XYZ file of C-alpha atoms in Angstrom:
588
model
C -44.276 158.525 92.557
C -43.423 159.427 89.158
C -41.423 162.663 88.596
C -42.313 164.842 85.650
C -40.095 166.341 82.961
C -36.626 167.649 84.464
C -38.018 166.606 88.154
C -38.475 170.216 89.212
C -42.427 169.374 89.138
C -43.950 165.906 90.682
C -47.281 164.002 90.706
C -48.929 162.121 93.142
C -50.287 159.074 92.824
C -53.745 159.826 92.439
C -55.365 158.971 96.078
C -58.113 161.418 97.191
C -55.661 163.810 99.797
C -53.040 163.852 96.528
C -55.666 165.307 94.291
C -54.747 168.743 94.870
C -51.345 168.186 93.722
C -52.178 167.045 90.734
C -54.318 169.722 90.117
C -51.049 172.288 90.668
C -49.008 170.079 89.071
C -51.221 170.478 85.719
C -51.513 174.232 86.378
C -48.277 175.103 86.391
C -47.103 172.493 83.652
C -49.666 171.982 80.963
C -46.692 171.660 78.701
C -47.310 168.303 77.187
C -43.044 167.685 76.895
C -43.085 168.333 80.678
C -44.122 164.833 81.249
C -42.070 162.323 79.140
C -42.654 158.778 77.905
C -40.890 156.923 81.084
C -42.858 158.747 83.289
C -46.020 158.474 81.592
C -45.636 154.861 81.258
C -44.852 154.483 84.607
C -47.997 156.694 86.225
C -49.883 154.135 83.536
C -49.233 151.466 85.131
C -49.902 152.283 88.317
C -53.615 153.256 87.027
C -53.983 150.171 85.758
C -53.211 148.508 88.978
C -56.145 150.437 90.440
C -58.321 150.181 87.992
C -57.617 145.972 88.139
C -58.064 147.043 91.914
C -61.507 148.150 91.729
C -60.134 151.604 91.903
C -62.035 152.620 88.672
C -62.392 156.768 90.086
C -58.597 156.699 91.671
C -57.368 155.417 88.058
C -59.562 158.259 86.278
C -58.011 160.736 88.802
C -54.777 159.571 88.413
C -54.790 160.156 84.390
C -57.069 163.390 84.425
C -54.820 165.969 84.931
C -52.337 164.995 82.003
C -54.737 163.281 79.887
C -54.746 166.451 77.234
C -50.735 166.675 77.500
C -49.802 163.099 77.551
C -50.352 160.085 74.900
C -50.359 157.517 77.195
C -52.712 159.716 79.791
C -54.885 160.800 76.904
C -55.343 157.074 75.967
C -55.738 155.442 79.640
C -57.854 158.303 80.574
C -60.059 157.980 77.744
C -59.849 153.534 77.415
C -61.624 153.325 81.101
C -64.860 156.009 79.944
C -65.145 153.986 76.537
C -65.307 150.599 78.788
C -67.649 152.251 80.565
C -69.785 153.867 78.072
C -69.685 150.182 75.958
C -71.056 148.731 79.777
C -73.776 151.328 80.618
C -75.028 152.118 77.220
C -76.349 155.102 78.437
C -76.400 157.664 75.533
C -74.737 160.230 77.742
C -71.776 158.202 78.522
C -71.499 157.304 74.915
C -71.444 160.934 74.200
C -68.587 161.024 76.826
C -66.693 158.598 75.524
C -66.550 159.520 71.943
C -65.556 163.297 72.995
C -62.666 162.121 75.653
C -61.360 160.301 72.505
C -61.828 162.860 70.540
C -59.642 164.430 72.559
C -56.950 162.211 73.240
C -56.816 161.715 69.167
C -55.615 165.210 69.134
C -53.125 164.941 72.099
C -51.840 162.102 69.926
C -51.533 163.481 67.138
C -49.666 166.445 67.946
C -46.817 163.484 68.769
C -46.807 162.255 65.336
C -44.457 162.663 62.892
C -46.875 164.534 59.914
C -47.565 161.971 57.665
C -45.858 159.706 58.925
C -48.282 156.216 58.229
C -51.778 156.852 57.018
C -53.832 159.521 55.537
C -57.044 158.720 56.175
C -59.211 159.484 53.416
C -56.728 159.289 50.729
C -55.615 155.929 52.268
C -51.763 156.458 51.028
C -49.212 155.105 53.185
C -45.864 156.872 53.625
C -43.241 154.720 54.036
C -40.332 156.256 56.628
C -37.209 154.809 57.125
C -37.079 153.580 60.797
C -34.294 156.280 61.956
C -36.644 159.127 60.936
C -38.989 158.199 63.267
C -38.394 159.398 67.050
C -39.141 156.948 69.878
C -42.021 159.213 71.344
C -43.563 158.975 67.292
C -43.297 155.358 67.336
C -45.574 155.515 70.590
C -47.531 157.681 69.251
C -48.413 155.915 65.745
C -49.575 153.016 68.360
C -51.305 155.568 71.019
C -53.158 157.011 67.805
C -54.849 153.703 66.284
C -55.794 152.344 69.585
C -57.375 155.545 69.808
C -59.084 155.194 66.423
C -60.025 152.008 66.895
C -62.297 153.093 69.671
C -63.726 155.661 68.553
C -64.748 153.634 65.835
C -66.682 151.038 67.919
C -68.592 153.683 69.881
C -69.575 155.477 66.256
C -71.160 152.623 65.156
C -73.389 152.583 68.890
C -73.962 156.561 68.745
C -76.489 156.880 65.840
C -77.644 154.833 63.041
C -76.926 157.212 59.911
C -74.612 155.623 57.275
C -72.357 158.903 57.663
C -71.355 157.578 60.753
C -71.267 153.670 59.717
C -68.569 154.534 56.586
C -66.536 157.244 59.464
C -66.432 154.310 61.573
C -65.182 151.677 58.921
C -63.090 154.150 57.527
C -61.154 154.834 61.248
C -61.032 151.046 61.870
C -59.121 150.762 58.418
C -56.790 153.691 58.833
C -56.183 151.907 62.275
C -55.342 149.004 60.781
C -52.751 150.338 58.142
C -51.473 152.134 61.468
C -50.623 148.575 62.654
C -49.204 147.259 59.784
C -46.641 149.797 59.453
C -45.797 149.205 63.125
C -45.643 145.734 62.613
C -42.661 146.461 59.855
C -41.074 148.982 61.635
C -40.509 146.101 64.601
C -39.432 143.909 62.231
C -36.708 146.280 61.254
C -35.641 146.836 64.398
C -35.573 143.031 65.683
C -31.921 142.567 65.375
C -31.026 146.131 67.408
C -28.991 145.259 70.974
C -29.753 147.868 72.569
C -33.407 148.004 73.747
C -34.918 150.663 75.745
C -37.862 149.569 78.525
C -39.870 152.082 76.543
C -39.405 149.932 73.123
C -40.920 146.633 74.781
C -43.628 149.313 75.629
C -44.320 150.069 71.586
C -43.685 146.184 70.891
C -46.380 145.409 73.281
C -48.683 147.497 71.519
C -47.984 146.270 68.206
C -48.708 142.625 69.094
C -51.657 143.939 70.777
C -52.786 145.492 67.439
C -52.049 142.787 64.805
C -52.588 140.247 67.190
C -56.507 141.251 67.866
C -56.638 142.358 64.280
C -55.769 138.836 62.613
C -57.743 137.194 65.281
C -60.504 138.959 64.748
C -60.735 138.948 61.018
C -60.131 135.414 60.749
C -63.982 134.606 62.487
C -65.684 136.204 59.449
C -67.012 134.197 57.049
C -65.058 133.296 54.127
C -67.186 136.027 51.473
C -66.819 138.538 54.071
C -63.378 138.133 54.508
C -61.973 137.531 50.808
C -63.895 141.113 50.598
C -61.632 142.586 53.239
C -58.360 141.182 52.132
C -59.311 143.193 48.689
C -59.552 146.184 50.609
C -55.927 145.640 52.516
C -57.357 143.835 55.686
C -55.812 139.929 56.258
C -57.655 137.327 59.205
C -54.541 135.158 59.981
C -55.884 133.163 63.230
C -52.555 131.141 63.714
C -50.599 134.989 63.557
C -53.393 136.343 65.597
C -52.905 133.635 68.398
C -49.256 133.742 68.102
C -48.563 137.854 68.579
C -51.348 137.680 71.317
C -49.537 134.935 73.271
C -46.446 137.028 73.074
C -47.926 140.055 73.789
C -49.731 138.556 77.035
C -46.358 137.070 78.377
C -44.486 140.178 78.603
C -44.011 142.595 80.952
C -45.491 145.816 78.922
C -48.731 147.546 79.584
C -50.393 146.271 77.211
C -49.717 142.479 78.309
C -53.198 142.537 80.646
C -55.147 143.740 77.001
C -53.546 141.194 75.016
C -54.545 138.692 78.018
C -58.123 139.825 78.027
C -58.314 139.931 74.558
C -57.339 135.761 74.568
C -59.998 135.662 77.157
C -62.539 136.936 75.415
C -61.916 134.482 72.681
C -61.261 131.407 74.843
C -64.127 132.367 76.715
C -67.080 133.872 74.540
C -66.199 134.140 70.707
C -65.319 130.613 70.352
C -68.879 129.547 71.995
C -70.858 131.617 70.574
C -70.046 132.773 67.093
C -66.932 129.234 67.215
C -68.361 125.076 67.472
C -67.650 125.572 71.724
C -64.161 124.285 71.687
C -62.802 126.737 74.099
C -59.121 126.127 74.893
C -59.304 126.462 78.909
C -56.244 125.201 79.660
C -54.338 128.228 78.242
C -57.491 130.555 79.819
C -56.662 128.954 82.828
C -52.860 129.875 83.004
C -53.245 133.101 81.502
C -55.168 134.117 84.516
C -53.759 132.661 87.294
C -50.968 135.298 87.453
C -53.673 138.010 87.304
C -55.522 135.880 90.409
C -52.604 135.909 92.521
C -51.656 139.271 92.234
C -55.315 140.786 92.306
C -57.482 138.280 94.538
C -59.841 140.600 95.003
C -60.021 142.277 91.626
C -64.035 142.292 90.212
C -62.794 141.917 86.071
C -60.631 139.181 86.847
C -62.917 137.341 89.469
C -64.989 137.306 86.781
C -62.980 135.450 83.906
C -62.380 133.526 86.935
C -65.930 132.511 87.092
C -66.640 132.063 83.506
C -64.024 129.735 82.930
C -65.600 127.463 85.855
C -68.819 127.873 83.948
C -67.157 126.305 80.867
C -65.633 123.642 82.444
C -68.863 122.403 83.844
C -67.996 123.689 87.852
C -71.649 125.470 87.848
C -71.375 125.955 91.649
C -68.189 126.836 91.665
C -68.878 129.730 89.585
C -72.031 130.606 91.259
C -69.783 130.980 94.386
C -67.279 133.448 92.342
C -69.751 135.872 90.633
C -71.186 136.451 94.120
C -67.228 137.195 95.180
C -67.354 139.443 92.277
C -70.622 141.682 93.052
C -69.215 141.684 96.515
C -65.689 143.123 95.146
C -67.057 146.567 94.478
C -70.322 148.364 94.268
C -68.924 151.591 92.026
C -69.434 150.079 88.596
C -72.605 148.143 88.718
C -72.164 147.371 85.300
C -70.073 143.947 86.297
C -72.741 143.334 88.276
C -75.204 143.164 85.111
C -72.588 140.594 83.297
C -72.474 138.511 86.809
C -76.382 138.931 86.581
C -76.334 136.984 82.878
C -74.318 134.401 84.109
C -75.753 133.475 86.581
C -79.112 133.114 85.170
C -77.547 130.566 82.734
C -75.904 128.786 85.846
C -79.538 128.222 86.950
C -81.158 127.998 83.349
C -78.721 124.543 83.467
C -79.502 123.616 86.633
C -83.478 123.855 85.704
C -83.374 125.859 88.837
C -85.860 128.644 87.018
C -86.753 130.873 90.235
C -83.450 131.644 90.406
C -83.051 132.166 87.054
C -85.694 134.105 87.106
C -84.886 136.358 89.886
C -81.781 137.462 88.051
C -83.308 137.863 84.414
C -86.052 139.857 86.776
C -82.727 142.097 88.010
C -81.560 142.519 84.241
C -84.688 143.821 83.156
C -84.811 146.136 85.516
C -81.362 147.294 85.939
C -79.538 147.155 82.353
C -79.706 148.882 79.921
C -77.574 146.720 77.458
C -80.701 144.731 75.835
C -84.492 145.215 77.342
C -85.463 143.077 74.735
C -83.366 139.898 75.598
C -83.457 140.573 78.789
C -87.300 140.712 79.094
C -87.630 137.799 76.226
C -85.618 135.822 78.693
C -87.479 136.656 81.522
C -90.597 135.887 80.244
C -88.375 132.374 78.435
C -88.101 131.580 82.128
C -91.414 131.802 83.548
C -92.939 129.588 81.231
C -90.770 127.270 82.187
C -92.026 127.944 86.270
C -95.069 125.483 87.538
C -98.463 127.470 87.712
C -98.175 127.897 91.181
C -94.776 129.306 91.549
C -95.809 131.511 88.549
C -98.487 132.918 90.654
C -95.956 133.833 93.391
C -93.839 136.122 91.459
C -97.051 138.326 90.326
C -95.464 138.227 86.580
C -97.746 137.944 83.554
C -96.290 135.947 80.502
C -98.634 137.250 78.159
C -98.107 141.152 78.862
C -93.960 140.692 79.119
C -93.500 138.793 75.786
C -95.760 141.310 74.172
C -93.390 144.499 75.262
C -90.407 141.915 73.814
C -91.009 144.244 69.942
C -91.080 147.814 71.224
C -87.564 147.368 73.155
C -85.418 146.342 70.242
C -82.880 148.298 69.308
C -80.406 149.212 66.370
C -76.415 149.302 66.458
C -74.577 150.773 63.250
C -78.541 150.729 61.562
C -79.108 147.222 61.906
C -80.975 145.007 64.294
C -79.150 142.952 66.719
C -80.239 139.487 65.409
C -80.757 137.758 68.837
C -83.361 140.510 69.118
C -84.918 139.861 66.034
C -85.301 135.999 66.897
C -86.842 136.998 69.965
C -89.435 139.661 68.762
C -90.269 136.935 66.260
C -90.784 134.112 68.673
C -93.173 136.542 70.853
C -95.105 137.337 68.493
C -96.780 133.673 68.958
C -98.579 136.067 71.750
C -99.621 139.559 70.116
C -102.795 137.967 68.744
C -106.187 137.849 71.344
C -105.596 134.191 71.596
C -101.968 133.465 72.241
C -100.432 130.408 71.237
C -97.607 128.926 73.712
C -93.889 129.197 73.147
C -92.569 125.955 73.589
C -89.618 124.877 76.156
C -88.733 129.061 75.081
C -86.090 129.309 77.745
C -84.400 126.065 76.349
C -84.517 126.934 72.658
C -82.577 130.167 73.635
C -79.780 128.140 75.569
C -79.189 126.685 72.183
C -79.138 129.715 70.307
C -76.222 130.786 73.055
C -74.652 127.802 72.344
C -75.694 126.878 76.109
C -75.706 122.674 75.590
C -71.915 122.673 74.379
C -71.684 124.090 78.055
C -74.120 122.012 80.151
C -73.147 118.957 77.735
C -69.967 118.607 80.218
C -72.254 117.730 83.314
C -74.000 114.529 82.245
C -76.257 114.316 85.054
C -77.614 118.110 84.160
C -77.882 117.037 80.563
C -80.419 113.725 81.691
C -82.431 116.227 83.183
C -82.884 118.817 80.716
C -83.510 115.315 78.250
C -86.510 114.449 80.724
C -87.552 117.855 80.357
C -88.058 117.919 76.464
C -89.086 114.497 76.233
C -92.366 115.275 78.994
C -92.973 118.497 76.517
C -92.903 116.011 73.489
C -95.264 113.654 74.855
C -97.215 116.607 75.617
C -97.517 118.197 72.143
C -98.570 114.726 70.842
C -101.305 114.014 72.918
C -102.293 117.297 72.252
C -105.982 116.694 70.230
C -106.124 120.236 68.548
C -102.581 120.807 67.043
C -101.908 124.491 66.393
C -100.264 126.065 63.063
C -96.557 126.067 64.642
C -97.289 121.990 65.879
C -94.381 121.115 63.143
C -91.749 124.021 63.875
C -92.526 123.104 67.650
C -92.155 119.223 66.777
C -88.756 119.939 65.039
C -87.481 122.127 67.721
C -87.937 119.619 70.572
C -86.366 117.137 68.247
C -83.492 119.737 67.403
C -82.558 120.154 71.399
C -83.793 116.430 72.444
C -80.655 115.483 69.346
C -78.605 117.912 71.117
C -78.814 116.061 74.642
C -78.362 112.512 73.359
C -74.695 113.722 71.461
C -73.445 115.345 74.858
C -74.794 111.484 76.241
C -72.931 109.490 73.742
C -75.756 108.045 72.524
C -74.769 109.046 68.919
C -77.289 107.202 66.655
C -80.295 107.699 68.520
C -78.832 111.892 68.515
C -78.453 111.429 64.418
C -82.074 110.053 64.229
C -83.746 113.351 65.875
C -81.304 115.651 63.823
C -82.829 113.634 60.501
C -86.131 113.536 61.741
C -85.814 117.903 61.480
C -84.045 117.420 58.076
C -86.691 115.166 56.639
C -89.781 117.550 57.752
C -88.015 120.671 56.140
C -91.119 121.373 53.829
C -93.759 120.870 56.630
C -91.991 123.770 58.516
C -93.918 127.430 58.200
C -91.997 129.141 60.151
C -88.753 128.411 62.042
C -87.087 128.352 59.056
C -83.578 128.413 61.119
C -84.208 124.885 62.227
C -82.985 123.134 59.409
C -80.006 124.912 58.093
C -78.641 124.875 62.261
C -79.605 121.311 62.693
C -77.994 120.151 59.327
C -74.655 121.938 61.330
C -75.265 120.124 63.812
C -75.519 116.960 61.766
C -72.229 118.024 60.309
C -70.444 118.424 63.758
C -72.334 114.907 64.474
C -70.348 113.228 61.702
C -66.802 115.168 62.929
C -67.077 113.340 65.910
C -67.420 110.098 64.606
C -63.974 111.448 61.802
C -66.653 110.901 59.258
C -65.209 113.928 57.682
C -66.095 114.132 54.312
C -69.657 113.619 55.153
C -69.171 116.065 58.348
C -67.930 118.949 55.372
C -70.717 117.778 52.869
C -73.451 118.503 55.458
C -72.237 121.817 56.983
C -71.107 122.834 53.083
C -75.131 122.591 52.633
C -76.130 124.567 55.170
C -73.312 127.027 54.344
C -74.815 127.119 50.732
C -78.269 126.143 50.425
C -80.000 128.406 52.588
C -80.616 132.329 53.309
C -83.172 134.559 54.971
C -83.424 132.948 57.841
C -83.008 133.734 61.728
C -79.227 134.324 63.185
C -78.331 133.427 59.750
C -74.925 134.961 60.239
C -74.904 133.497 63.548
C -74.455 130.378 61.865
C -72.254 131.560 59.058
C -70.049 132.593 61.623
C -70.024 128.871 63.256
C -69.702 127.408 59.956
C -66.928 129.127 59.143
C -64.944 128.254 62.380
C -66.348 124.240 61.736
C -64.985 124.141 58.352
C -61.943 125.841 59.372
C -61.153 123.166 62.040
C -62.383 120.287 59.026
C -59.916 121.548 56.185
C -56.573 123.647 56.571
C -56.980 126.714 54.658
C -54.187 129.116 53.267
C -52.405 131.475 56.014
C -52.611 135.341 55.028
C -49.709 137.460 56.288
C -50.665 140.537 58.174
């Protein structure tokens, strides 16, 4: 129970008989000074407990009533709608989000010291000497960009209009000065003895902010990110890593964001957009805290789950994501992610009516990506026997031609995985269609899916079989269609892919050649060669062959455009050549 102000006035603890309370409680005190930082901090933490509880409506209900008189309310409060508008995609809880933040932006900011950091469209930094700032200002500097930095995201998912592209870069930077000044302000204060509970509170906010900052900056490309480092942003990854780490091990609010935030990276961005090299040992201990104290809890089941996916346990994990849709039915949004998961689980264990059956349950039931989500669907099926195909009552033909009039547009621009897959099902909008081949395979690749199955070797032998039946297939073939050479180099791209996770190196650098050697016969999977000559590249890593490893992802880096998930590949490049060649730190 955390008193409020003087104590005269208390609040409950946000279960549904306490409501009323609350309600009184804001009534009679809407006097934002009423509730102070300890107390705030305190009835923050106990939301996030419910909310890692499943208790998604007892957290909201908790923050409500002082979420337009408190930073910290204002911020929680408006945090759990954003997460749920970024999960639903639903344009009215987008609308939601961006107005709760709205709002807690302005309860924020009437905490600030005026001027104190950043002016956002002249961009001019005030510098303050520490001991004019107030504890509650420091707080709120750090309530405020968090804030900000939101807001920005779901800008650049509310409409497509530039307007609200530069508003959204322009919050992200003022957000990011925010942090910097932060950042010095805690290195001023390093050396002070005496250090209130509430000051590990703004220190774990700070790491939070430069930490996922530096982190994320340093993915980008190398053009992309010389451009932002002219414009005041730095992508340190080591300084990144580092004020994460810190962040995550102590005892502040923020410590379960910086932990999530290392998840996501160990997890996701270094498989997808990285060469696959996830570091689960430290996902591993970061969570196992979290698993003890909240066995039940559906976000951390989850991470749970993934990282068994990584590591190869695919039953395992099928076991957990079922513990996970079981752990609550109120956001059925988790469900969705579970749902994605586990039709990869199957996709590696071949086992495709399964697959199917939950690609089926996407389609139906997310709203996140139709067009992936029927692309994949249809990826799936082709991959099903005829008679098993009959069963499910699905036709091919029909889903992969509604795969163009689902895409969508984020911040004006097509989502690239879209793209590819509007492209690839076009092969079917003419009367005669012409077969996708092995589709639900080439899309494992372009998730990076065989630097996951690649740990099962038994798994990987199968999927090998697979492609190498469909090979022998398209060369028997007597009437070879227009796409026989992009089909031939694709096979040969995934069959290469196999034989590396096999060991069986030189017969893996033959296929990978093979692509590279039929680049002008290709018409139009263009992608094949500049993502296979990567591949090459990571080939030669392996072997510490590494100035021909750099020479041969150098020429895809620089010898190729215009071509499907080009900054897909960009992005993988970057992160190969960064783990080739040590390149200069950046402070932040």
């Amino acid at each position: 129970m955390a008193s409020v102000g003087n104590g005269t006035e208390e609040s409950g603890s946000g279960g549904g008989g306490e409501e009323e309370n609350f309600e009184d409680a804001y009534e009679n005190i809407p006097v934002a000074s009423k509730m102070d930082l300890k107390c705030a901090l305190e009835e923050c933490s106990m939301a996030l407990n419910l909310f890692l509880n499943n208790k998604f409506s007892e957290a909201l209900e908790l923050l409500r009533p002082w979420s337009k008189d408190s930073m910290y309310h204002a911020l929680g409060y408006s945090t759990i709608l954003v997460m749920q508008a970024a999960m639903t995609f639903e344009q009215q809880d987008i609308q939601m989000g961006i107005s709760t933040m709205k709002d807690a932006l302005q309860t924020c900011q009437r905490f600030r010291k005026r001027n104190t950091v950043v002016e956002s469209l002249s961009n001019l930094v005030s510098k303050q000497t520490v001991d004019q700032l107030t504890e509650e200002e420091m707080h709120a500097e750090i309530c405020y960009a968090e804030c900000l930095l939101q807001k920005a995201a779901l800008t650049f998912v509310q409409d497509e209009n530039m307007i609200n592209f530069i508003k959204g870069g322009l919050k992200i930077r003022t957000s990011y000065q925010i942090y910097k000044e932060c950042h010095q302000v805690l290195q001023t204060t390093q050396g002070n003895k005496s250090k209130s509970e509430t000051y590990y509170q703004f220190e774990g906010g700070v790491k939070l902010g430069i930490g996922a900052f530096n982190l994320m900056l340093s993915l980008l490309p190398g053009r992309i990110l010389r451009l932002l480092e002219f414009i005041g942003f730095s992508g340190n990854r080591e300084l990144g890593l580092c004020q994460l780490r810190e962040g995550a091990s102590g005892s502040s609010l923020r410590a379960i964001l910086c932990t999530f935030t290392l998840l996501v990276y160990h997890t996701y961005v270094s498989l997808i957009l990285g060469t696959g090299e996830a570091n689960l040992q430290e996902a591993d201990s970061l969570l196992e805290p979290y698993l003890l104290k909240f066995p039940n809890g559906s976000i951390i089941l989850f991470y749970a789950a993934r990282i068994d996916i990584l590591k190869g346990n695919f039953e395992k994990a099928q076991l957990r994501f079922q513990d996970c849709i079981a752990a609550q039915q109120e956001w059925k949004q988790i469900h969705h992610l579970c749902y994605w998961e586990l039709m990869w689980c199957y996709t590696f264990q071949q086992d495709w009516l399964q697959a199917y059956r939950y690609a089926d349950l996407l389609s139906k039931e997310s709203r996140w990506s139709k067009a992936i989500y029927v692309f994949q669907k249809a990826a799936i099926l082709c991959m099903l026997p005829e008679d098993d195909l009959k069963k499910t009552g699905e036709d091919i033909v029909s889903l992969f031609r509604q795969v163009d009039g689902l895409k969508q547009r984020i911040a004006g621009k097509s989502i690239p995985t879209e793209k590819f897959a509007v492209r690839k099902a076009r092969r079917y909008a003419c009367p005669q269609p012409v077969k996708l081949i092995l589709p639900a395979l080439e899309m494992m690749y372009v998730w990076n899916g065989f630097a996951i199955v690649g740990k099962r070797a038994d798994l990987t032998e199968n999927l090998l079989v697979t492609i190498e039946k469909e090979e022998t297939a398209l060369q028997n073939e007597t009437n070879h269609s227009e796409y026989y050479v992009d089909d031939v180099c694709m096979l040969q791209l995934l069959k290469g892919l196999c034989l590396k996770h096999l060991g069986r190196l030189m017969q893996a650098e033959l296929c990978f050649s093979k692509v590279i050697q039929s680049e002008k016969q290709i018409k139009y999977d263009s992608y094949l060669v500049p993502f296979t000559l990567y591949e090459l590249g990571l080939l030669y890593k392996q072997q510490d062959e590494t100035e021909k490893a750099i020479r041969y992802i150098e020429t895809a880096k620089n010898n190729y455009k215009e071509y499907s998930m080009e900054s897909r590949l960009h992005f993988r490049i970057h992160a190969a050549l960064d783990s080739l060649k040590v390149s200069p730190a950046s402070t932040p």
